[in-house]
mmCIF file of C-alpha atoms in Angstrom:
data_model
loop_
_atom_site.group_PDB
_atom_site.id
_atom_site.type_symbol
_atom_site.label_atom_id
_atom_site.label_comp_id
_atom_site.label_asym_id
_atom_site.label_seq_id
_atom_site.Cartn_x
_atom_site.Cartn_y
_atom_site.Cartn_z
ATOM 1 C CA MET A 1 -19.942 15.889 4.112
ATOM 2 C CA ALA A 2 -16.921 14.079 2.654
ATOM 3 C CA GLY A 3 -17.295 10.180 1.695
ATOM 4 C CA PRO A 4 -15.714 7.570 2.802
ATOM 5 C CA GLY A 5 -12.551 7.327 0.364
ATOM 6 C CA ILE A 6 -11.743 3.763 -0.524
ATOM 7 C CA VAL A 7 -13.717 1.394 1.736
ATOM 8 C CA CYS A 8 -11.711 -1.677 2.867
ATOM 9 C CA LEU A 9 -13.519 -4.605 3.929
ATOM 10 C CA GLY A 10 -11.609 -7.160 6.103
ATOM 11 C CA GLU A 11 -9.862 -8.050 9.446
ATOM 12 C CA ALA A 12 -8.300 -5.365 12.116
ATOM 13 C CA LEU A 13 -6.094 -7.740 14.064
ATOM 14 C CA VAL A 14 -3.470 -7.248 17.054
ATOM 15 C CA ASP A 15 0.096 -8.997 15.901
ATOM 16 C CA ILE A 16 1.858 -10.376 18.750
ATOM 17 C CA GLN A 17 5.333 -10.595 17.298
ATOM 18 C CA PRO A 18 9.544 -11.293 19.261
ATOM 19 C CA ALA A 19 10.986 -8.402 20.221
ATOM 20 C CA ARG A 20 13.779 -9.137 18.785
ATOM 21 C CA ARG A 21 13.219 -10.096 14.532
ATOM 22 C CA GLU A 22 15.988 -12.816 14.729
ATOM 23 C CA GLN A 23 13.537 -14.838 17.531
ATOM 24 C CA THR A 24 10.800 -16.820 17.191
ATOM 25 C CA LEU A 25 7.991 -17.648 19.227
ATOM 26 C CA LEU A 26 10.053 -20.579 20.645
ATOM 27 C CA VAL A 27 12.395 -18.695 21.941
ATOM 28 C CA ALA A 28 11.295 -15.459 22.326
ATOM 29 C CA SER A 29 10.826 -14.248 25.995
ATOM 30 C CA THR A 30 9.650 -10.746 25.372
ATOM 31 C CA LEU A 31 6.497 -9.830 22.457
ATOM 32 C CA ARG A 32 5.507 -6.683 21.688
ATOM 33 C CA ARG A 33 1.857 -5.749 20.219
ATOM 34 C CA VAL A 34 1.871 -4.511 16.797
ATOM 35 C CA ALA A 35 -1.718 -3.381 15.305
ATOM 36 C CA GLY A 36 -2.242 -5.295 11.953
ATOM 37 C CA GLY A 37 -4.650 -7.223 9.708
ATOM 38 C CA ALA A 38 -4.765 -7.127 6.167
ATOM 39 C CA ALA A 39 -7.944 -4.135 5.749
ATOM 40 C CA ALA A 40 -6.062 -2.132 8.555
ATOM 41 C CA ASN A 41 -2.884 -2.388 6.853
ATOM 42 C CA VAL A 42 -4.304 -1.464 3.789
ATOM 43 C CA THR A 43 -6.328 1.713 5.251
ATOM 44 C CA VAL A 44 -3.225 2.680 6.937
ATOM 45 C CA ALA A 45 -0.712 2.370 3.694
ATOM 46 C CA LEU A 46 -3.320 4.430 1.710
ATOM 47 C CA THR A 47 -3.516 7.232 4.197
ATOM 48 C CA ARG A 48 0.055 7.303 4.513
ATOM 49 C CA LEU A 49 0.138 7.797 0.925
ATOM 50 C CA GLY A 50 -2.274 10.766 1.119
ATOM 51 C CA LEU A 51 -5.759 9.076 0.138
ATOM 52 C CA GLN A 52 -9.177 8.833 2.671
ATOM 53 C CA SER A 53 -9.400 5.479 3.554
ATOM 54 C CA SER A 54 -11.954 3.627 5.668
ATOM 55 C CA ILE A 55 -12.291 0.652 7.471
ATOM 56 C CA LEU A 56 -15.193 -1.788 7.472
ATOM 57 C CA GLY A 57 -14.705 -4.498 9.650
ATOM 58 C CA LYS A 58 -15.324 -5.480 13.973
ATOM 59 C CA VAL A 59 -13.466 -5.680 16.824
ATOM 60 C CA GLY A 60 -14.282 -7.240 20.565
ATOM 61 C CA THR A 61 -15.641 -4.856 23.153
ATOM 62 C CA ASP A 62 -11.857 -4.736 24.646
ATOM 63 C CA PRO A 63 -8.710 -3.401 25.377
ATOM 64 C CA PHE A 64 -7.110 -4.673 22.083
ATOM 65 C CA GLY A 65 -10.426 -3.457 20.381
ATOM 66 C CA THR A 66 -9.834 -0.265 21.868
ATOM 67 C CA PHE A 67 -6.313 -0.156 20.729
ATOM 68 C CA LEU A 68 -6.944 -1.222 16.988
ATOM 69 C CA LYS A 69 -9.497 1.763 16.682
ATOM 70 C CA GLU A 70 -7.077 4.120 18.177
ATOM 71 C CA THR A 71 -4.421 3.446 16.286
ATOM 72 C CA LEU A 72 -6.144 3.557 13.120
ATOM 73 C CA ALA A 73 -8.099 7.015 13.634
ATOM 74 C CA GLY A 74 -4.986 8.275 14.896
ATOM 75 C CA ALA A 75 -3.050 7.092 11.570
ATOM 76 C CA GLY A 76 -6.359 8.738 9.737
ATOM 77 C CA VAL A 77 -8.341 6.363 8.707
ATOM 78 C CA ASP A 78 -11.723 6.648 9.018
ATOM 79 C CA VAL A 79 -13.234 4.138 12.149
ATOM 80 C CA SER A 80 -16.714 5.123 12.174
ATOM 81 C CA HIS A 81 -18.029 1.266 10.375
ATOM 82 C CA LEU A 82 -15.414 -0.658 12.425
ATOM 83 C CA ALA A 83 -18.055 -1.909 14.512
ATOM 84 C CA SER A 84 -17.260 -3.379 18.122
ATOM 85 C CA GLY A 85 -19.475 -6.100 19.909
ATOM 86 C CA SER A 86 -18.974 -8.359 22.903
ATOM 87 C CA GLU A 87 -20.299 -11.542 20.842
ATOM 88 C CA ALA A 88 -16.336 -12.025 20.054
ATOM 89 C CA PRO A 89 -13.049 -11.240 21.036
ATOM 90 C CA THR A 90 -10.437 -8.874 19.349
ATOM 91 C CA GLY A 91 -8.772 -11.103 16.677
ATOM 92 C CA VAL A 92 -5.077 -11.929 17.445
ATOM 93 C CA ALA A 93 -1.935 -13.513 14.922
ATOM 94 C CA PHE A 94 1.242 -14.378 16.045
ATOM 95 C CA ALA A 95 3.854 -13.528 13.557
ATOM 96 C CA TRP A 96 7.261 -14.392 12.998
ATOM 97 C CA VAL A 97 10.413 -14.507 11.073
ATOM 98 C CA THR A 98 11.161 -17.554 9.722
ATOM 99 C CA ASP A 99 14.071 -17.172 7.487
ATOM 100 C CA PRO A 100 16.091 -14.047 8.374
ATOM 101 C CA GLN A 101 17.625 -13.968 4.504
ATOM 102 C CA THR A 102 14.415 -13.757 2.943
ATOM 103 C CA GLY A 103 12.265 -11.941 5.610
ATOM 104 C CA GLU A 104 9.640 -14.504 5.401
ATOM 105 C CA PRO A 105 6.964 -14.636 7.897
ATOM 106 C CA GLY A 106 4.924 -17.378 10.196
ATOM 107 C CA TYR A 107 1.698 -17.111 11.259
ATOM 108 C CA PHE A 108 -0.526 -18.774 14.233
ATOM 109 C CA SER A 109 -3.973 -17.593 14.335
ATOM 110 C CA LEU A 110 -6.610 -17.133 17.026
ATOM 111 C CA ARG A 111 -9.046 -15.926 14.280
ATOM 112 C CA TYR A 112 -11.307 -18.607 14.662
ATOM 113 C CA LEU A 113 -12.367 -16.672 17.960
ATOM 114 C CA SER A 114 -12.180 -13.072 17.011
ATOM 115 C CA ALA A 115 -15.040 -10.506 16.292
ATOM 116 C CA GLU A 116 -14.250 -9.882 12.698
ATOM 117 C CA ARG A 117 -15.806 -13.391 11.545
ATOM 118 C CA THR A 118 -19.245 -12.022 13.054
ATOM 119 C CA LEU A 119 -19.361 -8.872 10.717
ATOM 120 C CA ALA A 120 -22.928 -9.506 9.324
ATOM 121 C CA PRO A 121 -24.883 -8.150 6.576
ATOM 122 C CA GLU A 122 -27.020 -5.957 8.995
ATOM 123 C CA ASP A 123 -23.938 -4.115 9.652
ATOM 124 C CA LEU A 124 -23.916 -2.978 6.510
ATOM 125 C CA ASP A 125 -24.450 1.012 5.747
ATOM 126 C CA PRO A 126 -25.679 1.019 2.228
ATOM 127 C CA ALA A 127 -25.701 5.016 1.641
ATOM 128 C CA TRP A 128 -22.376 5.419 3.045
ATOM 129 C CA LEU A 129 -20.546 2.650 1.167
ATOM 130 C CA GLU A 130 -22.313 4.030 -2.399
ATOM 131 C CA GLN A 131 -20.264 7.252 -1.637
ATOM 132 C CA ALA A 132 -16.766 5.511 -1.632
ATOM 133 C CA THR A 133 -14.359 5.927 -4.140
ATOM 134 C CA ALA A 134 -13.382 2.481 -4.269
ATOM 135 C CA PHE A 135 -14.667 -1.057 -2.391
ATOM 136 C CA GLN A 136 -11.481 -3.047 -1.553
ATOM 137 C CA PHE A 137 -11.459 -6.675 -0.183
ATOM 138 C CA GLY A 138 -10.119 -9.758 0.554
ATOM 139 C CA SER A 139 -10.580 -13.528 0.767
ATOM 140 C CA LEU A 140 -10.471 -14.046 4.148
ATOM 141 C CA PRO A 141 -13.729 -13.051 5.215
ATOM 142 C CA LEU A 142 -15.280 -15.389 2.422
ATOM 143 C CA SER A 143 -13.882 -18.201 4.826
ATOM 144 C CA VAL A 144 -17.081 -18.216 7.520
ATOM 145 C CA GLU A 145 -20.225 -16.902 8.096
ATOM 146 C CA PRO A 146 -21.755 -14.449 8.429
ATOM 147 C CA SER A 147 -18.523 -12.612 7.370
ATOM 148 C CA ALA A 148 -18.514 -13.868 4.010
ATOM 149 C CA SER A 149 -22.016 -13.233 3.139
ATOM 150 C CA THR A 150 -21.485 -9.656 4.221
ATOM 151 C CA VAL A 151 -18.704 -9.658 1.848
ATOM 152 C CA ARG A 152 -20.908 -10.825 -1.221
ATOM 153 C CA LYS A 153 -23.583 -8.027 0.355
ATOM 154 C CA ALA A 154 -21.088 -4.997 0.163
ATOM 155 C CA LEU A 155 -19.697 -6.906 -3.436
ATOM 156 C CA GLU A 156 -23.329 -6.087 -4.857
ATOM 157 C CA ILE A 157 -24.286 -2.943 -3.190
ATOM 158 C CA ALA A 158 -20.671 -1.483 -4.908
ATOM 159 C CA SER A 159 -20.956 -2.884 -7.750
ATOM 160 C CA LYS A 160 -24.983 -1.753 -8.799
ATOM 161 C CA ALA A 161 -23.312 1.698 -7.666
ATOM 162 C CA GLY A 162 -20.914 1.632 -10.168
ATOM 163 C CA ILE A 163 -17.908 1.253 -7.777
ATOM 164 C CA PRO A 164 -14.849 0.073 -8.811
ATOM 165 C CA CYS A 165 -13.954 -3.356 -7.002
ATOM 166 C CA ILE A 166 -10.539 -4.001 -6.182
ATOM 167 C CA TYR A 167 -9.650 -8.308 -4.728
ATOM 168 C CA ASP A 168 -7.011 -9.011 -2.241
ATOM 169 C CA LEU A 169 -6.536 -12.942 -2.760
ATOM 170 C CA ASN A 170 -5.007 -13.452 0.213
ATOM 171 C CA LEU A 171 -4.796 -17.146 0.829
ATOM 172 C CA ARG A 172 -5.573 -18.708 4.589
ATOM 173 C CA LEU A 173 -5.773 -22.917 3.976
ATOM 174 C CA PRO A 174 -6.464 -23.493 7.432
ATOM 175 C CA ALA A 175 -9.749 -20.604 7.463
ATOM 176 C CA TRP A 176 -11.558 -23.058 5.015
ATOM 177 C CA SER A 177 -12.400 -27.006 5.970
ATOM 178 C CA SER A 178 -10.718 -27.760 2.475
ATOM 179 C CA ARG A 179 -8.815 -26.554 -0.038
ATOM 180 C CA GLU A 180 -11.883 -26.922 -2.441
ATOM 181 C CA LYS A 181 -14.017 -24.743 -0.445
ATOM 182 C CA ALA A 182 -11.127 -22.513 0.178
ATOM 183 C CA ARG A 183 -11.218 -22.561 -3.477
ATOM 184 C CA ASN A 184 -14.589 -22.105 -4.694
ATOM 185 C CA ASP A 185 -15.616 -19.414 -2.137
ATOM 186 C CA MET A 186 -12.517 -17.459 -3.351
ATOM 187 C CA LEU A 187 -13.289 -17.552 -6.999
ATOM 188 C CA GLY A 188 -17.005 -15.816 -6.343
ATOM 189 C CA PRO A 189 -15.959 -12.013 -6.632
ATOM 190 C CA LEU A 190 -13.676 -12.395 -9.328
ATOM 191 C CA GLU A 191 -16.727 -11.935 -11.872
ATOM 192 C CA ALA A 192 -17.346 -8.605 -10.141
ATOM 193 C CA THR A 193 -13.770 -7.031 -9.471
ATOM 194 C CA THR A 194 -12.124 -4.408 -11.383
ATOM 195 C CA ILE A 195 -9.119 -5.136 -10.240
ATOM 196 C CA VAL A 196 -7.188 -8.244 -8.777
ATOM 197 C CA LYS A 197 -3.858 -8.895 -7.101
ATOM 198 C CA MET A 198 -3.085 -12.093 -5.770
ATOM 199 C CA ASN A 199 1.094 -13.723 -5.573
ATOM 200 C CA ARG A 200 1.839 -16.530 -7.440
ATOM 201 C CA HIS A 201 1.403 -19.253 -5.304
ATOM 202 C CA GLU A 202 -2.118 -17.997 -4.937
ATOM 203 C CA LEU A 203 -2.476 -18.238 -8.727
ATOM 204 C CA ALA A 204 -1.220 -21.868 -8.590
ATOM 205 C CA PHE A 205 -3.671 -22.783 -5.828
ATOM 206 C CA MET A 206 -6.663 -20.857 -7.673
ATOM 207 C CA THR A 207 -5.425 -22.252 -11.245
ATOM 208 C CA GLY A 208 -3.770 -25.540 -10.765
ATOM 209 C CA GLU A 209 -1.333 -24.134 -13.198
ATOM 210 C CA THR A 210 2.107 -23.489 -12.683
ATOM 211 C CA GLU A 211 3.052 -21.381 -15.347
ATOM 212 C CA LEU A 212 2.181 -18.034 -14.613
ATOM 213 C CA GLU A 213 0.936 -16.749 -17.892
ATOM 214 C CA ARG A 214 -1.424 -20.036 -18.971
ATOM 215 C CA GLY A 215 -2.614 -19.094 -14.894
ATOM 216 C CA VAL A 216 -3.798 -15.635 -15.551
ATOM 217 C CA GLU A 217 -5.392 -16.500 -19.078
ATOM 218 C CA LYS A 218 -7.203 -18.818 -17.041
ATOM 219 C CA LEU A 219 -8.388 -17.007 -14.287
ATOM 220 C CA TRP A 220 -8.887 -14.212 -16.377
ATOM 221 C CA ARG A 221 -12.512 -12.421 -16.488
ATOM 222 C CA ASP A 222 -14.277 -10.141 -19.066
ATOM 223 C CA ASN A 223 -14.716 -7.678 -16.320
ATOM 224 C CA PHE A 224 -11.068 -7.483 -15.343
ATOM 225 C CA LYS A 225 -9.396 -4.351 -16.356
ATOM 226 C CA LEU A 226 -5.909 -5.131 -14.523
ATOM 227 C CA LEU A 227 -4.957 -7.873 -12.943
ATOM 228 C CA VAL A 228 -1.103 -8.254 -10.635
ATOM 229 C CA VAL A 229 0.936 -11.031 -9.851
ATOM 230 C CA THR A 230 3.480 -10.229 -7.171
ATOM 231 C CA LEU A 231 7.024 -11.965 -7.727
ATOM 232 C CA ASP A 232 8.863 -11.156 -4.123
ATOM 233 C CA ARG A 233 11.806 -9.972 -4.846
ATOM 234 C CA GLU A 234 11.480 -10.537 -8.313
ATOM 235 C CA GLY A 235 8.940 -7.658 -8.480
ATOM 236 C CA CYS A 236 5.884 -8.285 -10.583
ATOM 237 C CA TYR A 237 3.395 -8.997 -13.577
ATOM 238 C CA PHE A 238 0.668 -7.491 -14.687
ATOM 239 C CA ARG A 239 -2.046 -7.905 -17.430
ATOM 240 C CA THR A 240 -4.778 -5.735 -19.088
ATOM 241 C CA ARG A 241 -7.248 -5.812 -21.817
ATOM 242 C CA THR A 242 -4.708 -5.211 -23.918
ATOM 243 C CA GLY A 243 -1.029 -5.930 -22.765
ATOM 244 C CA GLU A 244 0.374 -7.709 -20.000
ATOM 245 C CA GLY A 245 4.474 -7.377 -18.696
ATOM 246 C CA TYR A 246 6.542 -7.801 -15.937
ATOM 247 C CA LEU A 247 8.518 -4.899 -13.545
ATOM 248 C CA PRO A 248 11.862 -6.107 -11.866
ATOM 249 C CA GLY A 249 11.469 -5.468 -8.146
ATOM 250 C CA PHE A 250 14.105 -3.349 -6.073
ATOM 251 C CA PRO A 251 17.174 -5.358 -4.450
ATOM 252 C CA VAL A 252 16.833 -4.271 -0.839
ATOM 253 C CA ARG A 253 18.098 -6.141 2.326
ATOM 254 C CA VAL A 254 14.827 -7.464 4.044
ATOM 255 C CA ALA A 255 13.782 -7.166 7.361
ATOM 256 C CA ASP A 256 10.355 -8.987 7.342
ATOM 257 C CA THR A 257 7.737 -9.364 4.907
ATOM 258 C CA ILE A 258 4.738 -8.560 6.677
ATOM 259 C CA ALA A 259 2.325 -6.091 4.837
ATOM 260 C CA CYS A 260 4.475 -6.405 2.331
ATOM 261 C CA GLY A 261 1.388 -7.230 -0.343
ATOM 262 C CA ASP A 262 -1.151 -4.595 1.305
ATOM 263 C CA VAL A 263 1.717 -2.092 1.188
ATOM 264 C CA PHE A 264 2.031 -3.251 -2.767
ATOM 265 C CA LEU A 265 -1.999 -3.092 -3.159
ATOM 266 C CA ALA A 266 -2.124 0.585 -1.823
ATOM 267 C CA ALA A 267 0.505 1.744 -3.533
ATOM 268 C CA LEU A 268 -1.072 0.165 -7.063
ATOM 269 C CA VAL A 269 -4.356 2.044 -5.514
ATOM 270 C CA ALA A 270 -2.554 4.907 -5.070
ATOM 271 C CA GLN A 271 -0.833 5.524 -8.481
ATOM 272 C CA ILE A 272 -3.922 4.872 -10.109
ATOM 273 C CA LEU A 273 -5.826 7.235 -8.567
ATOM 274 C CA ARG A 274 -2.861 10.155 -8.837
ATOM 275 C CA LEU A 275 -3.076 9.095 -12.995
ATOM 276 C CA SER A 276 -6.879 8.772 -13.375
ATOM 277 C CA TYR A 277 -7.530 12.726 -15.015
ATOM 278 C CA THR A 278 -8.718 14.001 -18.210
ATOM 279 C CA GLY A 279 -7.471 17.500 -19.786
ATOM 280 C CA THR A 280 -4.718 18.371 -17.799
ATOM 281 C CA GLU A 281 -2.783 21.654 -18.993
ATOM 282 C CA THR A 282 0.931 20.993 -18.620
ATOM 283 C CA SER A 283 3.732 23.594 -18.071
ATOM 284 C CA ASN A 284 4.207 24.694 -20.999
ATOM 285 C CA GLY A 285 0.924 25.417 -21.951
ATOM 286 C CA ALA A 286 -0.004 22.565 -23.680
ATOM 287 C CA THR A 287 -3.285 20.798 -23.053
ATOM 288 C CA SER A 288 -2.670 16.788 -22.416
ATOM 289 C CA GLY A 289 -4.201 13.395 -21.490
ATOM 290 C CA THR A 290 -2.573 10.780 -19.187
ATOM 291 C CA THR A 291 -0.622 9.181 -21.532
ATOM 292 C CA SER A 292 1.830 12.424 -23.245
ATOM 293 C CA ARG A 293 1.848 13.829 -18.979
ATOM 294 C CA ALA A 294 3.239 10.130 -18.225
ATOM 295 C CA THR A 295 5.877 10.709 -21.081
ATOM 296 C CA SER A 296 6.998 14.281 -20.601
ATOM 297 C CA GLY A 297 6.866 14.189 -16.586
ATOM 298 C CA ALA A 298 5.177 17.211 -17.171
ATOM 299 C CA THR A 299 3.982 19.449 -13.848
ATOM 300 C CA SER A 300 0.241 20.271 -13.708
ATOM 301 C CA ARG A 301 -1.056 23.374 -13.038
ATOM 302 C CA ALA A 302 -4.266 23.555 -14.355
ATOM 303 C CA THR A 303 -7.307 22.467 -12.535
ATOM 304 C CA ARG A 304 -7.892 18.694 -12.796
ATOM 305 C CA THR A 305 -10.640 16.296 -12.498
ATOM 306 C CA GLU A 306 -10.893 14.664 -9.604
ATOM 307 C CA GLY A 307 -8.608 11.036 -9.541
ATOM 308 C CA LYS A 308 -10.961 8.237 -9.944
ATOM 309 C CA ILE A 309 -9.572 4.529 -11.179
ATOM 310 C CA GLU A 310 -12.795 4.622 -14.134
ATOM 311 C CA ASN A 311 -10.613 7.677 -15.521
ATOM 312 C CA PHE A 312 -7.600 5.974 -15.616
ATOM 313 C CA ASP A 313 -6.187 4.648 -18.923
ATOM 314 C CA PHE A 314 -5.847 0.733 -18.268
ATOM 315 C CA GLU A 315 -5.358 0.401 -22.094
ATOM 316 C CA ASN A 316 -2.154 2.593 -22.211
ATOM 317 C CA ILE A 317 0.469 0.000 -20.962
ATOM 318 C CA GLU A 318 3.359 2.613 -20.316
ATOM 319 C CA LEU A 319 0.828 4.374 -17.188
ATOM 320 C CA VAL A 320 0.566 0.567 -16.169
ATOM 321 C CA ARG A 321 3.916 0.012 -15.929
ATOM 322 C CA GLN A 322 4.558 3.754 -14.111
ATOM 323 C CA VAL A 323 1.596 2.103 -11.177
ATOM 324 C CA CYS A 324 3.545 -1.544 -10.802
ATOM 325 C CA LEU A 325 6.791 0.285 -10.110
ATOM 326 C CA TYR A 326 5.227 2.186 -7.604
ATOM 327 C CA ALA A 327 4.153 -0.274 -5.946
ATOM 328 C CA ASN A 328 7.104 -2.527 -6.415
ATOM 329 C CA ALA A 329 8.972 0.222 -5.130
ATOM 330 C CA ALA A 330 6.281 0.548 -1.683
ATOM 331 C CA GLY A 331 6.630 -3.633 -1.416
ATOM 332 C CA ALA A 332 10.522 -3.002 -1.349
ATOM 333 C CA LEU A 333 10.514 -0.492 1.184
ATOM 334 C CA THR A 334 7.967 -1.934 3.317
ATOM 335 C CA ALA A 335 10.025 -5.263 3.876
ATOM 336 C CA THR A 336 13.763 -3.207 4.832
ATOM 337 C CA ARG A 337 11.605 -2.730 7.923
ATOM 338 C CA SER A 338 9.918 -4.743 10.586
ATOM 339 C CA GLY A 339 6.317 -4.913 11.934
ATOM 340 C CA ALA A 340 3.377 -3.623 9.885
ATOM 341 C CA PHE A 341 2.094 -0.427 10.911
ATOM 342 C CA PRO A 342 5.614 1.401 11.228
ATOM 343 C CA ALA A 343 6.745 0.064 8.299
ATOM 344 C CA LEU A 344 4.419 1.906 5.963
ATOM 345 C CA PRO A 345 5.986 4.291 4.224
ATOM 346 C CA THR A 346 5.052 7.737 3.380
ATOM 347 C CA SER A 347 4.401 9.446 -0.409
ATOM 348 C CA ARG A 348 7.922 11.259 0.730
ATOM 349 C CA GLN A 349 9.742 8.261 2.040
ATOM 350 C CA LEU A 350 9.252 6.124 -0.976
ATOM 351 C CA ALA A 351 9.888 9.559 -3.698
ATOM 352 C CA LYS A 352 13.648 9.622 -1.898
ATOM 353 C CA PHE A 353 14.014 5.893 -2.083
ATOM 354 C CA LEU A 354 12.478 6.057 -5.898
ATOM 355 C CA LYS A 355 15.255 8.612 -6.565
ATOM 356 C CA ASP A 356 17.581 7.146 -4.509
ATOM 357 C CA SER A 357 17.632 3.664 -6.779
ATOM 358 C CA GLY A 358 18.082 5.377 -9.790
ATOM 359 C CA THR A 359 15.026 4.476 -11.001
ATOM 360 C CA PRO A 360 13.978 6.810 -13.955
ATOM 361 C CA PRO A 361 11.191 9.511 -13.106
ATOM 362 C CA VAL A 362 7.752 8.231 -11.987
ATOM 363 C CA ILE A 363 4.682 10.199 -11.403
ATOM 364 C CA HIS A 364 4.189 10.745 -7.823
#
């Protein structure tokens, strides 16, 4: 039986949005229902990019919960561990575009009533989680119990099993009682994390530093293999144990930026897994490692080891640049479309976008 692939713990919500992009909630007379939530977005983005994913979370026993389960399953996500409970309804968030020029979204959440907050440690299946390719989680479940304890327990299980842990610092300050509590709660998981992703505002919040490199230095932990800071349309910054760098963004006409960060993370992980192999025979018959494969762009025709994050050469800065470039492209392409799930690109669409942009060859 196949394992769960990449397990994502967190929110599956229903987003309520104005049917017309240029309208706000104040003036919109028609609203549309869209599946969303950070964990749900990441899992669907992963499946669109050809990877197996599972969601670990909770919805209510209500029509919205049924809608989310059916939508996620229809997208190819394993929903066997998306629990249903009658103690709270499925989460609902209202989202709209606050600035048509930048696509910056506004949010109003009813999460304080929602089912994903009630995900408890006893809802976890350790034997199932231990089979994961990677464990991904966000910071929002850390804002309340019992979901905070559930994140910590899942992180403990994954870490003991040697599973790479991927942390997306997704700051929503209204979810916490104070800024200090939010910062302290979000700092804890860093000690067990392999890959960390955040935006520049979250970095400044966590470190008190407005200068990016200084903030990264302050936040860096010895257990990290990769830290990425997204910079909106400017691209991203990355740091590994042996190097750092900036990758420019892609100029696009923005519809909205909902789910762009989630897609960026999914594409980052997808590209790491694609480049995580050893001893590949290239098209000219020579045996190469990851570095020469990326440099030559040769087509593999030999059996290669299964992609694992543990096999990725994080010390090869050129490979890391390839990964970040691919993630930048995924975020940019997502921004050209409205909504969450409807905007998530496939690997074929991403390949075309990269080709049309005139970007140097990227392995995908």
